[in-house]
Amino acid sequence: ARCLMLTPQRRCFCALVWRLTVGNSSSHPAMAGVSDDVAGEVFDADLPSLFHFYDDLYFGSALNIRTRVEWSSSRMTKCAGYCAYDNAKGCKIVLSEPLLKFRTAQDVKSTLLHEMIHAFIFVKHIRDGDHGPAFHAKMREINGSSVPDPYRPSCGYKVRIAPALHQNQHQH
């Protein structure tokens, strides 16, 4: 992963460059019909709703006011997502619609959670570097969580520093 920190506006561009393998796809914003895992679960939540749900559940509503989430344009094809922070405007999380529309719902959820961890660190003004100890701690907390979560994939979350999304998802 590669992150760039700029001041006063800090941007994190996690270089999650994937080889695309054609899988199930759907149109955004809901991404309905995207296969979640081997069991065939589908991602049927719209992105802002999922963001607010995760914010309440895993981030104590710390992101609600200072963070917005959106799908990218069709030109964002080199990274799965990024989180940009501006002192005046707060955080903006952008997920790559062209890359994620071909991925499983688990990949979409894990990418969103990855970027939300960056937003949490920015909003809380935690000095952590790109993917430092605070990032790792929050990632482990989410991956190991047992709180009731109807969006949790049947095999659990797999939030990583650089998700291996080029691998076949049916090889768990």
Coordinates of N, CA and C in Angstrom, one line a residue:
A1 N 0.8 -1.2 0.0 CA 0.0 0.0 0.0 C 0.9 1.2 0.0
R2 N 0.4 2.3 -0.6 CA 1.1 3.6 -0.6 C 0.1 4.6 -0.2
C3 N 0.6 5.4 0.7 CA -0.2 6.5 1.2 C 0.5 7.8 1.1
L4 N -0.2 8.9 0.7 CA 0.4 10.2 0.6 C -0.3 11.1 1.7
M5 N 0.5 11.7 2.5 CA 0.0 12.7 3.5 C 0.3 14.1 3.0
L6 N -0.7 14.9 2.8 CA -0.5 16.3 2.4 C -1.1 17.2 3.5
T7 N -0.5 18.3 3.7 CA -1.0 19.2 4.7 C -1.3 20.6 4.1
P8 N -2.5 21.2 4.4 CA -3.4 20.8 5.4 C -4.4 19.8 5.0
Q9 N -4.4 19.4 3.7 CA -5.3 18.4 3.3 C -4.4 17.1 3.1
R10 N -4.8 16.1 3.9 CA -4.1 14.8 3.9 C -4.9 13.8 3.0
R11 N -4.3 13.1 2.2 CA -5.0 12.1 1.3 C -4.3 10.8 1.5
C12 N -5.1 9.8 1.6 CA -4.5 8.4 1.7 C -5.0 7.7 0.5
F13 N -4.1 7.3 -0.4 CA -4.4 6.6 -1.6 C -3.8 5.2 -1.3
C14 N -4.6 4.3 -0.9 CA -4.1 2.9 -0.7 C -4.1 2.2 -2.1
A15 N -2.9 1.9 -2.5 CA -2.8 1.4 -3.8 C -3.2 -0.1 -3.8
L16 N -4.4 -0.3 -3.9 CA -4.9 -1.7 -3.9 C -5.2 -2.0 -5.4
V17 N -4.1 -2.3 -6.1 CA -4.2 -2.5 -7.5 C -4.5 -4.0 -7.7
W18 N -5.6 -4.3 -8.4 CA -6.0 -5.6 -8.6 C -6.0 -6.1 -10.0
R19 N -5.7 -7.3 -10.2 CA -6.0 -7.9 -11.5 C -7.5 -8.2 -11.5
L20 N -8.2 -7.7 -12.5 CA -9.6 -8.0 -12.5 C -9.9 -9.4 -13.1
T21 N -10.7 -10.1 -12.4 CA -11.2 -11.3 -12.9 C -12.7 -11.2 -13.0
V22 N -13.3 -11.5 -14.1 CA -14.7 -11.3 -14.2 C -15.5 -12.2 -13.3
G23 N -16.3 -11.6 -12.5 CA -17.2 -12.3 -11.6 C -18.6 -11.8 -11.8
N24 N -19.4 -12.0 -10.7 CA -20.7 -11.4 -10.7 C -20.6 -9.9 -10.7
S25 N -21.5 -9.3 -11.4 CA -21.5 -7.8 -11.4 C -22.9 -7.3 -11.3
S26 N -23.0 -6.0 -10.9 CA -24.3 -5.3 -10.9 C -24.0 -3.9 -11.0
S27 N -25.1 -3.1 -11.2 CA -24.9 -1.7 -11.3 C -24.9 -1.1 -9.9
H28 N -24.2 0.0 -9.7 CA -24.2 0.7 -8.4 C -25.4 1.6 -8.4
P29 N -25.9 2.2 -7.4 CA -25.2 2.3 -6.1 C -25.5 1.2 -5.2
A30 N -26.5 0.4 -5.4 CA -26.8 -0.7 -4.5 C -25.9 -1.9 -4.6
M31 N -25.3 -2.1 -5.8 CA -24.5 -3.3 -6.0 C -25.2 -4.6 -5.8
A32 N -26.5 -4.6 -6.0 CA -27.4 -5.7 -5.7 C -27.0 -6.8 -6.7
G33 N -27.0 -8.0 -6.2 CA -26.7 -9.2 -7.0 C -25.2 -9.6 -7.0
V34 N -24.4 -8.8 -6.4 CA -23.0 -9.2 -6.3 C -22.8 -10.3 -5.3
S35 N -22.2 -11.4 -5.7 CA -22.0 -12.5 -4.9 C -21.2 -12.2 -3.7
D36 N -21.6 -12.6 -2.5 CA -20.8 -12.3 -1.2 C -19.8 -13.4 -1.0
D37 N -20.1 -14.6 -1.1 CA -19.2 -15.7 -0.8 C -19.6 -16.9 -1.5
V38 N -19.0 -18.0 -1.1 CA -19.4 -19.3 -1.7 C -20.9 -19.7 -1.5
A39 N -21.5 -19.2 -0.4 CA -22.9 -19.5 -0.2 C -23.8 -18.7 -1.0
G40 N -23.3 -17.7 -1.7 CA -24.1 -16.9 -2.7 C -24.8 -15.8 -2.0
E41 N -24.4 -15.3 -0.9 CA -25.0 -14.2 -0.3 C -24.8 -13.0 -1.2
V42 N -25.7 -12.0 -1.2 CA -25.5 -10.9 -2.0 C -25.4 -9.6 -1.2
F43 N -24.8 -8.6 -1.8 CA -24.6 -7.3 -1.2 C -25.8 -6.5 -1.7
D44 N -26.8 -6.2 -0.8 CA -28.0 -5.5 -1.3 C -28.2 -4.2 -0.5
A45 N -27.1 -3.7 0.1 CA -27.3 -2.4 0.8 C -26.7 -1.3 -0.1
D46 N -27.2 -0.1 0.0 CA -26.6 1.0 -0.7 C -25.4 1.5 0.1
L47 N -24.5 2.1 -0.5 CA -23.2 2.5 0.1 C -23.4 3.4 1.3
P48 N -24.2 4.5 1.2 CA -24.3 5.4 2.3 C -25.0 4.8 3.5
S49 N -26.0 3.9 3.3 CA -26.6 3.2 4.4 C -25.6 2.3 5.1
L50 N -24.8 1.5 4.3 CA -23.9 0.6 4.9 C -22.8 1.4 5.7
F51 N -22.4 2.5 5.1 CA -21.4 3.4 5.8 C -22.0 3.8 7.2
H52 N -23.2 4.3 7.2 CA -23.8 4.8 8.5 C -24.0 3.6 9.5
F53 N -24.3 2.4 9.0 CA -24.5 1.3 9.9 C -23.1 0.9 10.5
Y54 N -22.1 0.8 9.6 CA -20.7 0.5 10.2 C -20.2 1.6 11.1
D55 N -20.5 2.8 10.8 CA -20.1 3.9 11.6 C -20.7 3.8 13.0
D56 N -21.9 3.5 13.1 CA -22.6 3.3 14.4 C -22.0 2.1 15.1
L57 N -21.9 1.0 14.4 CA -21.5 -0.3 15.0 C -20.0 -0.3 15.4
Y58 N -19.1 0.1 14.6 CA -17.7 -0.1 14.8 C -16.9 1.1 15.1
F59 N -17.5 2.3 14.9 CA -16.7 3.5 15.1 C -17.4 4.5 16.0
G60 N -18.4 4.0 16.7 CA -19.1 4.9 17.7 C -19.7 6.2 17.2
S61 N -20.1 6.1 15.9 CA -20.7 7.3 15.3 C -19.7 8.5 15.2
A62 N -18.4 8.2 15.2 CA -17.4 9.2 15.1 C -17.3 9.9 13.7
L63 N -17.8 9.1 12.7 CA -17.6 9.6 11.3 C -18.8 10.3 10.8
N64 N -20.0 10.1 11.4 CA -21.2 10.6 10.8 C -21.2 12.0 10.3
I65 N -20.8 13.0 11.1 CA -20.8 14.4 10.7 C -19.7 14.8 9.8
R66 N -18.5 14.2 10.0 CA -17.3 14.7 9.3 C -16.9 13.8 8.2
T67 N -17.7 12.9 7.7 CA -17.2 12.0 6.6 C -18.4 11.7 5.7
R68 N -18.1 11.7 4.4 CA -19.0 11.4 3.4 C -18.4 10.2 2.5
V69 N -19.3 9.5 1.9 CA -18.8 8.3 1.1 C -19.5 8.4 -0.2
E70 N -18.8 8.0 -1.3 CA -19.4 8.0 -2.6 C -18.6 7.0 -3.5
W71 N -19.3 6.7 -4.6 CA -18.7 5.9 -5.7 C -17.9 6.8 -6.6
S72 N -16.8 6.3 -7.1 CA -15.9 7.0 -8.0 C -16.6 7.2 -9.4
S73 N -15.8 7.9 -10.2 CA -16.2 8.0 -11.6 C -15.6 6.8 -12.3
S74 N -15.9 6.6 -13.6 CA -15.5 5.5 -14.3 C -14.0 5.5 -14.5
R75 N -13.3 6.6 -14.2 CA -11.8 6.7 -14.5 C -11.0 6.2 -13.3
M76 N -11.5 5.9 -12.2 CA -10.7 5.4 -11.0 C -10.6 3.9 -11.1
T77 N -9.4 3.5 -11.8 CA -9.2 2.1 -12.1 C -7.9 1.5 -11.5
K78 N -7.2 2.3 -10.8 CA -5.9 1.8 -10.2 C -5.9 1.5 -8.8
C79 N -6.9 2.0 -8.0 CA -7.0 1.7 -6.6 C -8.5 1.4 -6.3
A80 N -8.7 0.6 -5.3 CA -10.1 0.2 -4.9 C -10.8 1.4 -4.1
G81 N -10.0 2.2 -3.4 CA -10.6 3.2 -2.7 C -9.6 4.2 -2.1
Y82 N -10.1 5.3 -1.6 CA -9.2 6.2 -0.9 C -10.0 7.0 0.1
C83 N -9.3 7.6 1.0 CA -9.8 8.5 2.0 C -9.0 9.8 2.0
A84 N -9.7 10.9 1.8 CA -9.1 12.2 1.8 C -9.6 13.0 3.0
Y85 N -8.7 13.7 3.6 CA -9.0 14.5 4.8 C -8.7 15.9 4.5
D86 N -9.6 16.8 4.9 CA -9.4 18.2 4.8 C -9.9 18.8 6.1
N87 N -9.1 19.6 6.7 CA -9.4 20.2 8.0 C -10.8 20.9 8.0
A88 N -11.1 21.6 6.9 CA -12.3 22.4 6.8 C -13.5 21.5 6.4
K89 N -13.3 20.5 5.6 CA -14.4 19.8 5.0 C -14.6 18.4 5.7
G90 N -13.6 17.9 6.4 CA -13.7 16.6 6.9 C -13.2 15.5 6.0
C91 N -13.7 14.3 6.1 CA -13.2 13.2 5.3 C -14.1 12.9 4.1
K92 N -13.5 12.4 3.1 CA -14.3 11.9 1.9 C -13.7 10.5 1.6
I93 N -14.6 9.5 1.6 CA -14.2 8.2 1.2 C -14.8 8.0 -0.2
V94 N -13.9 7.5 -1.1 CA -14.3 7.2 -2.5 C -14.0 5.8 -2.8
L95 N -14.9 5.0 -3.2 CA -14.7 3.6 -3.6 C -14.8 3.5 -5.1
S96 N -13.9 2.7 -5.7 CA -13.9 2.6 -7.2 C -15.0 1.7 -7.7
E97 N -16.0 2.3 -8.3 CA -17.1 1.6 -8.9 C -16.6 0.7 -10.0
P98 N -15.7 1.1 -10.9 CA -15.2 0.2 -12.0 C -14.5 -1.0 -11.5
L99 N -13.8 -0.9 -10.4 CA -13.1 -2.1 -9.9 C -14.0 -3.0 -9.0
L100 N -14.8 -2.4 -8.1 CA -15.5 -3.1 -7.2 C -16.8 -3.7 -7.7
K101 N -17.3 -3.3 -8.9 CA -18.5 -3.8 -9.4 C -18.3 -5.3 -9.9
F102 N -17.0 -5.7 -10.1 CA -16.7 -7.0 -10.5 C -16.3 -7.9 -9.3
R103 N -16.3 -7.4 -8.1 CA -15.8 -8.1 -6.9 C -17.0 -8.6 -6.1
T104 N -16.6 -9.4 -5.1 CA -17.7 -9.9 -4.2 C -18.1 -8.8 -3.3
A105 N -19.3 -9.0 -2.7 CA -19.8 -8.1 -1.7 C -18.8 -8.0 -0.5
Q106 N -18.2 -9.2 -0.1 CA -17.2 -9.1 0.9 C -16.0 -8.2 0.6
D107 N -15.6 -8.1 -0.6 CA -14.5 -7.2 -1.0 C -15.0 -5.8 -0.9
V108 N -16.2 -5.5 -1.3 CA -16.8 -4.1 -1.2 C -16.8 -3.7 0.3
K109 N -17.3 -4.6 1.1 CA -17.5 -4.3 2.6 C -16.1 -4.1 3.2
S110 N -15.2 -5.0 2.9 CA -13.8 -4.9 3.5 C -13.1 -3.6 3.0
T111 N -13.3 -3.3 1.7 CA -12.7 -2.0 1.2 C -13.3 -0.8 1.9
L112 N -14.6 -0.8 2.1 CA -15.2 0.3 2.8 C -14.7 0.4 4.2
L113 N -14.7 -0.7 4.9 CA -14.2 -0.7 6.3 C -12.7 -0.3 6.4
H114 N -11.9 -0.7 5.4 CA -10.5 -0.2 5.4 C -10.4 1.3 5.3
E115 N -11.2 1.9 4.4 CA -11.2 3.3 4.2 C -11.8 4.0 5.4
M116 N -12.8 3.4 6.1 CA -13.4 4.0 7.3 C -12.4 4.0 8.4
I117 N -11.5 3.0 8.5 CA -10.5 3.1 9.5 C -9.6 4.3 9.3
H118 N -9.2 4.5 8.1 CA -8.4 5.7 7.8 C -9.2 7.0 8.2
A119 N -10.4 7.1 7.8 CA -11.2 8.2 8.2 C -11.3 8.4 9.7
F120 N -11.5 7.3 10.4 CA -11.5 7.3 11.9 C -10.2 7.9 12.5
I121 N -9.1 7.4 11.9 CA -7.8 7.9 12.4 C -7.6 9.4 12.1
F122 N -8.1 9.8 10.9 CA -8.0 11.2 10.6 C -8.9 12.1 11.5
V123 N -10.1 11.7 11.6 CA -11.1 12.5 12.4 C -10.7 12.6 13.9
K124 N -10.1 11.5 14.4 CA -9.7 11.5 15.8 C -8.3 12.1 16.0
H125 N -7.7 12.5 14.9 CA -6.4 13.1 14.9 C -5.3 12.2 15.6
I126 N -5.4 11.0 15.2 CA -4.4 10.0 15.8 C -3.2 10.0 14.8
R127 N -2.1 10.1 15.4 CA -0.8 10.1 14.6 C -0.5 8.6 14.4
D128 N -0.6 8.1 13.2 CA -0.4 6.7 13.0 C 0.3 6.3 11.7
G129 N 0.7 7.3 10.9 CA 1.3 6.9 9.7 C 0.3 6.3 8.7
D130 N 0.9 5.6 7.7 CA 0.0 5.0 6.7 C -0.9 3.9 7.3
H131 N -0.3 2.8 7.8 CA -1.0 1.7 8.4 C -0.3 1.3 9.7
G132 N -0.3 2.2 10.6 CA 0.4 2.0 11.9 C -0.3 1.2 12.9
P133 N 0.1 1.2 14.1 CA -0.5 0.4 15.2 C -1.9 0.6 15.5
A134 N -2.4 1.9 15.4 CA -3.8 2.2 15.6 C -4.6 1.6 14.5
F135 N -4.1 1.7 13.3 CA -4.9 1.1 12.1 C -5.0 -0.4 12.3
H136 N -3.9 -1.0 12.6 CA -3.9 -2.5 12.8 C -4.8 -2.9 14.0
A137 N -4.8 -2.1 15.1 CA -5.7 -2.5 16.2 C -7.1 -2.4 15.8
K138 N -7.5 -1.4 15.1 CA -8.9 -1.2 14.7 C -9.3 -2.3 13.7
M139 N -8.4 -2.6 12.8 CA -8.6 -3.7 11.8 C -8.8 -5.0 12.5
R140 N -8.0 -5.4 13.5 CA -8.1 -6.6 14.2 C -9.5 -6.6 15.0
E141 N -9.8 -5.5 15.6 CA -11.1 -5.3 16.3 C -12.3 -5.7 15.4
I142 N -12.3 -5.1 14.2 CA -13.4 -5.3 13.3 C -13.4 -6.8 12.8
N143 N -12.3 -7.3 12.4 CA -12.2 -8.7 11.9 C -12.6 -9.7 12.9
G144 N -12.3 -9.4 14.2 CA -12.5 -10.4 15.3 C -13.8 -10.1 16.0
S145 N -14.6 -9.1 15.6 CA -15.8 -8.7 16.4 C -16.9 -9.8 16.3
S146 N -17.6 -9.9 17.4 CA -18.7 -10.8 17.4 C -20.0 -10.1 17.7
V147 N -20.0 -8.7 17.6 CA -21.3 -8.0 17.8 C -22.2 -8.4 16.6
P148 N -23.5 -8.4 16.9 CA -24.5 -8.7 15.9 C -24.4 -7.7 14.7
D149 N -24.2 -8.3 13.5 CA -24.0 -7.5 12.3 C -24.6 -8.3 11.2
P150 N -25.8 -7.9 10.7 CA -26.5 -8.6 9.6 C -25.7 -8.5 8.3
Y151 N -24.8 -7.6 8.1 CA -24.0 -7.5 6.9 C -22.7 -8.3 6.9
R152 N -22.4 -8.9 8.1 CA -21.1 -9.6 8.1 C -21.2 -10.8 7.2
P153 N -20.2 -11.0 6.3 CA -20.2 -12.2 5.5 C -20.1 -13.4 6.3
S154 N -20.6 -14.5 5.8 CA -20.7 -15.8 6.6 C -19.3 -16.2 7.0
C155 N -18.3 -15.9 6.3 CA -16.9 -16.3 6.7 C -16.2 -15.1 7.4
G156 N -16.9 -14.1 7.8 CA -16.4 -13.0 8.6 C -15.7 -11.9 7.7
Y157 N -15.4 -10.8 8.3 CA -14.7 -9.7 7.6 C -13.3 -10.1 7.4
K158 N -12.7 -9.6 6.3 CA -11.3 -9.8 6.0 C -10.7 -8.5 5.6
V159 N -10.8 -7.5 6.6 CA -10.2 -6.2 6.3 C -8.7 -6.4 6.4
R160 N -7.9 -6.0 5.4 CA -6.5 -6.1 5.3 C -5.8 -4.8 4.9
I161 N -4.5 -4.8 5.0 CA -3.8 -3.6 4.6 C -3.9 -3.5 3.0
A162 N -3.6 -4.6 2.4 CA -3.7 -4.7 0.9 C -4.4 -6.0 0.6
P163 N -5.8 -5.9 0.5 CA -6.5 -7.1 0.2 C -6.1 -7.8 -1.0
A164 N -6.0 -9.2 -0.9 CA -5.6 -10.0 -2.1 C -6.8 -10.2 -3.0
L165 N -7.4 -9.2 -3.5 CA -8.6 -9.3 -4.3 C -8.4 -9.9 -5.7
H166 N -7.2 -10.1 -6.1 CA -7.0 -10.8 -7.3 C -7.1 -12.3 -7.2
Q167 N -7.2 -12.7 -6.0 CA -7.3 -14.2 -5.8 C -8.7 -14.6 -6.0
N168 N -8.9 -15.8 -6.4 CA -10.3 -16.4 -6.5 C -10.9 -16.4 -5.2
Q169 N -12.1 -15.8 -5.0 CA -12.7 -15.8 -3.7 C -13.3 -17.1 -3.3
H170 N -13.3 -18.1 -4.2 CA -13.9 -19.4 -3.8 C -12.8 -20.2 -3.1
Q171 N -11.6 -19.7 -3.0 CA -10.5 -20.5 -2.3 C -10.3 -19.9 -0.9
H172 N -11.2 -20.2 0.0 CA -11.0 -19.7 1.4 C -10.2 -20.6 2.2

